[in-house]
């Protein structure tokens, strides 16, 4: 399990390694013909690599074109519920927030699907919910997956961490990918930001991608919420995790995302969020270390940034997203989980892709291919 491997690394020592990386180590990483290793990744995410961004971007673009062509996959999230027993301090769905709570009924899910189908040719849907074992029980989630499986070729979930058998059951029901973000790999900081509910158990979440891999889910998505901690150090641990998972579950596909945290109500700690330039550096470093991995950016990022990021390794984006339950067919005013920064319609996003010479890929998977 990853936890054993993870325990061999010390946060401060990793941070020092990144801070003291040299220009030579960056140049060595960039001149390599062989696959890169973790030391190279450390060099590429370090402050020393900043002057080499143009070179990194060029290599990253070439590698992405070679592996993925000029194609960007599109998906849309469907928020099932904003009820949550956790109290993640940065989240709009935090249990302590005085917000009107809603969990979609079966009819409402079907209405959302109908509304989504009118927005575009979406074939990839991501089901998202707060973590509330009673309101969004495993059976509730199964039913939602089965409803979507009838109308979408790819159904992913970003819901509460589950056990191996539950993930295996979801695969039978039609789930093709599971996304679970560690948020931060520094346990002390994790505890500070996740004070309540099952999510407060750091290890249970850390073990989750292993459980998903053992259950045989086709694709696993991981990532850190950039800003909770030193984003470079958290990115090292995310890469360590991804590297371990790729070696352990070699039949599985992987996806990486790097959501940036924004200021939130009641914020006490300083945010360690990367700038646009630093985020591009990070994206390129991931692409160079993981040539085949899916790199995803949600509508949390601006239209301008997403349009430019296509050239540096991005492969997957959401479009037309609503981040409140019922957002497509019922309300337009509920408190979202996070603020949307790219509010273009799917048609506008497709147009922007075309303008940049990219094809929009609505469907990238069919269970008949298995
Ligand atoms: S981040 Fe997820 S688990 Fe945490 S409060 Fe928000 S919805 Fe709940």
Coordinates of C-alpha atoms and ligand atoms in Angstrom, one line a residue:
X1 CA 0.0 0.0 0.0
X2 CA 1.1 3.6 -0.7
X3 CA 1.1 4.5 3.0
X4 CA 4.1 2.3 3.6
X5 CA 6.1 3.9 0.8
X6 CA 4.9 7.4 1.8
X7 CA 6.1 6.9 5.4
X8 CA 9.7 6.7 4.2
X9 CA 9.6 10.4 3.1
X10 CA 9.9 13.4 5.4
X11 CA 8.0 16.6 4.4
X12 CA 10.7 19.0 5.4
X13 CA 13.5 17.1 3.7
X14 CA 11.5 17.0 0.5
X15 CA 10.8 20.7 0.7
X16 CA 14.6 21.3 1.2
X17 CA 15.4 19.1 -1.8
X18 CA 13.1 21.2 -4.0
X19 CA 14.3 24.5 -2.6
X20 CA 18.0 23.7 -3.2
X21 CA 17.6 22.1 -6.7
X22 CA 20.2 23.6 -9.0
X23 CA 20.3 24.9 -12.6
X24 CA 22.4 21.9 -13.5
X25 CA 19.8 19.4 -12.2
X26 CA 17.1 21.2 -14.3
X27 CA 19.3 21.2 -17.4
X28 CA 20.1 17.5 -16.8
X29 CA 16.4 16.7 -16.6
X30 CA 15.6 18.6 -19.7
X31 CA 18.4 17.0 -21.8
X32 CA 17.5 13.4 -20.9
X33 CA 16.5 11.0 -23.6
X34 CA 15.5 8.3 -21.1
X35 CA 12.3 8.5 -19.1
X36 CA 12.5 11.0 -16.2
X37 CA 12.7 10.0 -12.6
X38 CA 11.5 11.6 -9.3
X39 CA 14.8 13.5 -9.0
X40 CA 14.2 15.1 -12.4
X41 CA 10.6 16.0 -11.3
X42 CA 12.0 17.7 -8.2
X43 CA 14.3 19.8 -10.4
X44 CA 11.4 20.7 -12.8
X45 CA 9.0 21.9 -10.1
X46 CA 11.8 23.8 -8.2
X47 CA 12.3 27.6 -8.3
X48 CA 15.5 26.9 -10.2
X49 CA 13.4 25.7 -13.2
X50 CA 11.6 29.0 -13.6
X51 CA 14.0 30.5 -16.2
X52 CA 13.6 27.3 -18.3
X53 CA 9.8 27.5 -18.6
X54 CA 9.9 28.1 -22.4
X55 CA 12.0 25.0 -22.9
X56 CA 9.8 23.0 -20.6
X57 CA 6.7 24.2 -22.4
X58 CA 8.1 23.3 -25.8
X59 CA 9.0 19.8 -24.8
X60 CA 5.7 19.3 -23.0
X61 CA 3.8 20.5 -26.1
X62 CA 5.7 18.1 -28.4
X63 CA 5.2 15.2 -26.0
X64 CA 1.5 15.9 -25.7
X65 CA 1.0 16.2 -29.4
X66 CA 2.8 12.9 -30.0
X67 CA 0.7 11.0 -27.4
X68 CA -2.7 12.7 -27.6
X69 CA -2.7 14.6 -30.9
X70 CA -4.6 17.9 -31.2
X71 CA -7.6 16.6 -29.2
X72 CA -9.2 17.7 -25.9
X73 CA -11.7 15.5 -24.1
X74 CA -14.8 17.1 -22.7
X75 CA -16.8 16.2 -19.6
X76 CA -19.5 17.7 -17.5
X77 CA -20.1 17.3 -13.8
X78 CA -23.5 16.5 -12.3
X79 CA -23.8 17.4 -8.7
X80 CA -26.1 15.0 -6.9
X81 CA -26.1 16.5 -3.4
X82 CA -24.6 19.3 -1.3
X83 CA -25.2 17.5 2.0
X84 CA -22.0 16.6 3.8
X85 CA -21.0 15.4 7.2
X86 CA -17.5 16.8 6.9
X87 CA -16.3 20.3 7.7
X88 CA -13.5 21.0 5.2
X89 CA -12.9 24.6 6.1
X90 CA -12.4 25.8 2.5
X91 CA -15.6 24.2 1.0
X92 CA -19.0 25.8 0.4
X93 CA -20.7 22.4 1.2
X94 CA -19.0 22.4 4.7
X95 CA -21.4 20.9 7.2
X96 CA -21.3 24.1 9.3
X97 CA -22.3 26.4 6.5
X98 CA -25.9 27.6 6.8
X99 CA -26.9 26.6 3.3
X100 CA -30.1 25.1 1.9
X101 CA -29.3 21.4 1.5
X102 CA -30.5 19.3 -1.4
X103 CA -30.1 15.7 -2.6
X104 CA -31.5 15.0 -6.0
X105 CA -34.3 12.5 -6.3
X106 CA -34.3 10.0 -9.1
X107 CA -36.7 12.2 -11.2
X108 CA -34.4 15.2 -10.6
X109 CA -31.4 13.2 -11.7
X110 CA -33.2 12.3 -14.9
X111 CA -34.2 16.0 -15.4
X112 CA -30.5 17.0 -15.0
X113 CA -29.5 14.4 -17.6
X114 CA -32.1 15.7 -20.0
X115 CA -30.9 19.3 -19.5
X116 CA -27.2 18.2 -19.9
X117 CA -28.0 16.4 -23.1
X118 CA -29.4 19.7 -24.5
X119 CA -26.2 21.5 -23.7
X120 CA -23.9 19.5 -26.0
X121 CA -22.9 16.0 -27.2
X122 CA -21.6 15.0 -23.8
X123 CA -20.8 11.3 -23.4
X124 CA -18.6 11.7 -20.3
X125 CA -20.4 12.6 -17.1
X126 CA -18.8 13.1 -13.7
X127 CA -21.1 12.4 -10.7
X128 CA -20.1 14.6 -7.7
X129 CA -21.6 14.7 -4.2
X130 CA -20.8 15.8 -0.7
X131 CA -19.9 13.0 1.7
X132 CA -23.1 12.1 3.6
X133 CA -23.4 8.3 4.1
X134 CA -27.2 8.6 4.9
X135 CA -28.3 11.0 2.2
X136 CA -26.0 9.8 -0.5
X137 CA -25.7 6.1 0.6
X138 CA -23.9 3.6 -1.5
X139 CA -27.3 2.3 -2.9
X140 CA -28.2 5.9 -3.8
X141 CA -24.9 6.3 -5.7
X142 CA -25.4 3.0 -7.4
X143 CA -28.8 4.0 -8.7
X144 CA -27.4 7.4 -9.9
X145 CA -24.6 5.5 -11.8
X146 CA -27.1 3.1 -13.4
X147 CA -29.3 6.0 -14.5
X148 CA -26.3 7.7 -16.1
X149 CA -24.8 4.6 -17.6
X150 CA -27.9 4.2 -19.8
X151 CA -27.3 7.6 -21.4
X152 CA -23.5 8.2 -21.2
X153 CA -20.7 6.0 -22.4
X154 CA -18.4 7.1 -19.6
X155 CA -19.5 7.6 -16.0
X156 CA -17.0 8.8 -13.4
X157 CA -17.6 9.5 -9.7
X158 CA -16.1 12.0 -7.3
X159 CA -17.9 11.0 -4.1
X160 CA -17.0 9.8 -0.6
X161 CA -14.2 7.2 -0.4
X162 CA -15.6 3.7 -0.5
X163 CA -14.3 0.2 0.2
X164 CA -12.9 -2.2 -2.4
X165 CA -16.1 -4.3 -2.8
X166 CA -18.1 -1.2 -3.2
X167 CA -15.8 0.1 -6.0
X168 CA -15.9 -3.3 -7.7
X169 CA -19.8 -3.1 -7.6
X170 CA -19.7 0.3 -9.1
X171 CA -17.6 -1.0 -11.9
X172 CA -20.3 -3.6 -12.6
X173 CA -22.8 -0.8 -12.6
X174 CA -20.9 1.2 -15.3
X175 CA -18.3 3.4 -13.5
X176 CA -15.2 3.9 -15.6
X177 CA -13.3 6.3 -13.4
X178 CA -13.0 7.4 -9.8
X179 CA -11.5 10.7 -8.7
X180 CA -10.3 11.2 -5.1
X181 CA -8.1 14.0 -4.1
X182 CA -5.8 13.9 -1.1
X183 CA -6.1 17.7 -0.8
X184 CA -2.7 17.8 1.0
X185 CA -0.1 15.2 1.8
X186 CA 1.1 17.0 5.0
X187 CA -0.8 15.3 7.8
X188 CA -0.7 18.2 10.3
X189 CA -2.1 20.6 7.7
X190 CA -4.7 18.0 6.5
X191 CA -6.0 17.7 10.1
X192 CA -6.3 21.5 10.4
X193 CA -8.4 21.8 7.3
X194 CA -10.5 18.6 7.8
X195 CA -11.5 18.8 11.4
X196 CA -14.7 16.7 11.4
X197 CA -16.3 13.7 9.8
X198 CA -14.8 10.6 8.1
X199 CA -12.6 12.8 5.9
X200 CA -10.7 13.8 9.0
X201 CA -9.0 10.3 8.9
X202 CA -5.9 11.1 6.8
X203 CA -4.9 7.4 6.3
X204 CA -8.3 6.2 5.1
X205 CA -8.2 8.8 2.3
X206 CA -4.5 8.1 1.5
X207 CA -5.3 4.4 1.1
X208 CA -8.3 5.1 -1.2
X209 CA -6.5 5.0 -4.6
X210 CA -5.1 1.6 -3.7
X211 CA -8.6 0.4 -3.0
X212 CA -9.8 1.7 -6.3
X213 CA -6.9 0.1 -8.1
X214 CA -7.5 -3.3 -6.4
X215 CA -11.2 -3.1 -7.4
X216 CA -10.2 -2.8 -11.0
X217 CA -11.6 0.6 -11.9
X218 CA -10.4 1.6 -15.4
X219 CA -9.1 5.0 -14.5
X220 CA -8.0 6.7 -11.2
X221 CA -7.8 10.5 -10.8
X222 CA -5.7 12.0 -8.0
X223 CA -4.4 15.4 -7.0
X224 CA -3.8 18.0 -4.3
X225 CA -5.7 21.1 -3.6
X226 CA -3.0 23.6 -4.4
X227 CA -2.8 26.3 -1.7
X228 CA -3.4 24.4 1.5
X229 CA 0.4 23.8 1.8
X230 CA 3.6 24.5 -0.1
X231 CA 2.3 23.6 -3.6
X232 CA 5.7 22.3 -4.8
X233 CA 6.0 19.9 -1.9
X234 CA 2.4 18.7 -2.2
X235 CA 3.1 18.2 -5.9
X236 CA 6.1 16.0 -5.2
X237 CA 4.0 13.8 -3.0
X238 CA 1.2 13.7 -5.6
X239 CA 3.8 12.6 -8.2
X240 CA 5.2 10.0 -5.8
X241 CA 1.7 8.7 -5.3
X242 CA 1.0 8.6 -9.1
X243 CA 4.3 6.9 -9.8
X244 CA 3.6 4.2 -7.2
X245 CA 0.1 3.7 -8.5
X246 CA 1.3 3.4 -12.1
X247 CA 3.8 0.8 -11.1
X248 CA 1.4 -1.2 -8.9
X249 CA -1.8 -1.1 -11.0
X250 CA -0.2 -1.1 -14.4
X251 CA -3.4 -1.9 -16.3
X252 CA -5.1 1.2 -14.9
X253 CA -5.2 4.6 -16.6
X254 CA -4.5 7.7 -14.5
X255 CA -5.6 11.3 -14.4
X256 CA -4.1 14.2 -12.6
X257 CA -5.7 17.6 -11.6
X258 CA -4.3 20.6 -9.7
X259 CA -7.2 22.7 -8.5
X260 CA -6.1 26.0 -7.1
X261 CA -7.6 27.1 -3.8
X262 CA -9.1 30.5 -3.6
X263 CA -9.6 32.7 -0.6
X264 CA -12.6 31.4 1.5
X265 CA -14.7 32.7 4.3
X266 CA -13.1 32.3 7.7
X267 CA -9.7 31.7 6.2
X268 CA -6.9 31.9 8.9
X269 CA -3.8 30.5 7.2
X270 CA -2.0 32.1 4.4
X271 CA -2.6 30.4 1.0
X272 CA 0.3 28.9 -0.9
X273 CA -1.3 29.0 -4.3
X274 CA 0.8 28.9 -7.5
X275 CA 0.7 31.8 -9.9
X276 CA -0.4 31.2 -13.5
X277 CA 3.2 30.9 -14.6
X278 CA 4.0 28.5 -11.8
X279 CA 0.9 26.4 -12.6
X280 CA 2.1 26.1 -16.2
X281 CA 5.5 25.0 -14.9
X282 CA 3.9 22.4 -12.8
X283 CA 1.7 21.1 -15.7
X284 CA 4.8 20.8 -17.9
X285 CA 6.7 19.0 -15.2
X286 CA 3.9 16.4 -14.8
X287 CA 3.7 16.0 -18.6
X288 CA 7.5 15.4 -18.9
X289 CA 7.5 12.9 -16.0
X290 CA 4.2 11.2 -16.9
X291 CA 3.9 11.3 -20.8
X292 CA 0.7 9.2 -20.9
X293 CA -1.3 10.6 -18.0
X294 CA -4.5 12.6 -18.5
X295 CA -4.1 16.2 -17.4
X296 CA -7.4 17.9 -16.5
X297 CA -8.4 21.5 -15.8
X298 CA -11.9 22.3 -14.5
X299 CA -13.9 25.5 -14.9
X300 CA -12.4 26.7 -11.6
X301 CA -9.7 28.2 -13.9
X302 CA -10.5 31.1 -16.3
X303 CA -11.3 30.8 -20.0
X304 CA -8.1 32.6 -20.8
X305 CA -5.9 30.3 -18.7
X306 CA -7.6 27.1 -20.0
X307 CA -7.3 28.2 -23.6
X308 CA -3.6 28.8 -23.2
X309 CA -3.0 25.6 -21.1
X310 CA -4.0 23.5 -24.1
X311 CA -0.6 24.1 -25.6
X312 CA 1.3 22.8 -22.5
X313 CA -0.1 19.3 -21.8
X314 CA -3.7 19.6 -21.0
X315 CA -5.9 16.8 -22.3
X316 CA -9.3 17.1 -20.6
X317 CA -11.6 19.9 -19.6
X318 CA -15.1 20.3 -18.3
X319 CA -17.5 22.7 -20.0
X320 CA -20.8 24.4 -19.1
X321 CA -20.4 23.2 -15.5
X322 CA -22.8 23.9 -12.6
X323 CA -21.5 23.1 -9.2
X324 CA -24.8 23.0 -7.3
X325 CA -27.3 20.1 -7.3
X326 CA -30.1 20.8 -9.7
X327 CA -28.0 23.5 -11.3
X328 CA -28.9 22.5 -14.9
X329 CA -32.6 22.0 -14.6
X330 CA -33.9 23.6 -11.3
X331 CA -32.1 26.5 -9.7
X332 CA -29.5 28.9 -10.9
X333 CA -29.0 30.6 -7.5
X334 CA -27.9 28.1 -4.9
X335 CA -24.5 28.4 -3.3
X336 CA -22.0 26.4 -5.4
X337 CA -19.3 24.2 -4.0
X338 CA -16.8 26.6 -5.6
X339 CA -16.9 29.6 -7.8
X340 CA -16.9 29.0 -11.6
X341 CA -14.3 31.0 -13.5
X342 CA -15.0 29.9 -17.0
X343 CA -18.7 30.3 -17.6
X344 CA -18.7 29.8 -21.3
X345 CA -21.3 27.4 -22.8
X346 CA -20.1 24.1 -24.2
X347 CA -20.6 25.4 -27.7
X348 CA -18.4 28.4 -26.9
X349 CA -15.7 26.1 -25.4
X350 CA -15.8 23.9 -28.6
X351 CA -15.5 27.1 -30.7
X352 CA -12.4 28.2 -28.7
X353 CA -10.9 24.7 -29.1
X354 CA -11.4 24.9 -32.9
X355 CA -9.9 28.3 -33.0
X356 CA -6.8 26.9 -31.5
X357 CA -6.7 24.0 -33.9
X358 CA -8.0 21.4 -31.5
X359 CA -10.8 18.8 -31.9
X360 CA -13.3 18.4 -29.1
X361 CA -13.6 14.7 -28.1
X362 CA -17.0 14.0 -26.5
X363 CA -16.6 10.3 -26.4
X364 CA -13.3 8.5 -25.5
X365 CA -14.6 5.2 -24.2
X366 CA -17.2 2.6 -24.9
X367 CA -17.7 -0.5 -22.7
X368 CA -18.0 -2.5 -25.9
X369 CA -14.3 -2.0 -26.3
X370 CA -13.5 -4.0 -23.2
Ligands
LIG1 S1 -14.7 19.1 0.2 FE1 -16.1 17.4 -0.1 S2 -16.1 16.4 1.9 FE2 -15.3 18.4 2.2 S3 -17.0 19.6 2.9 FE3 -16.8 19.9 0.7 S4 -18.2 18.3 -0.1 FE4 -17.8 17.8 2.0

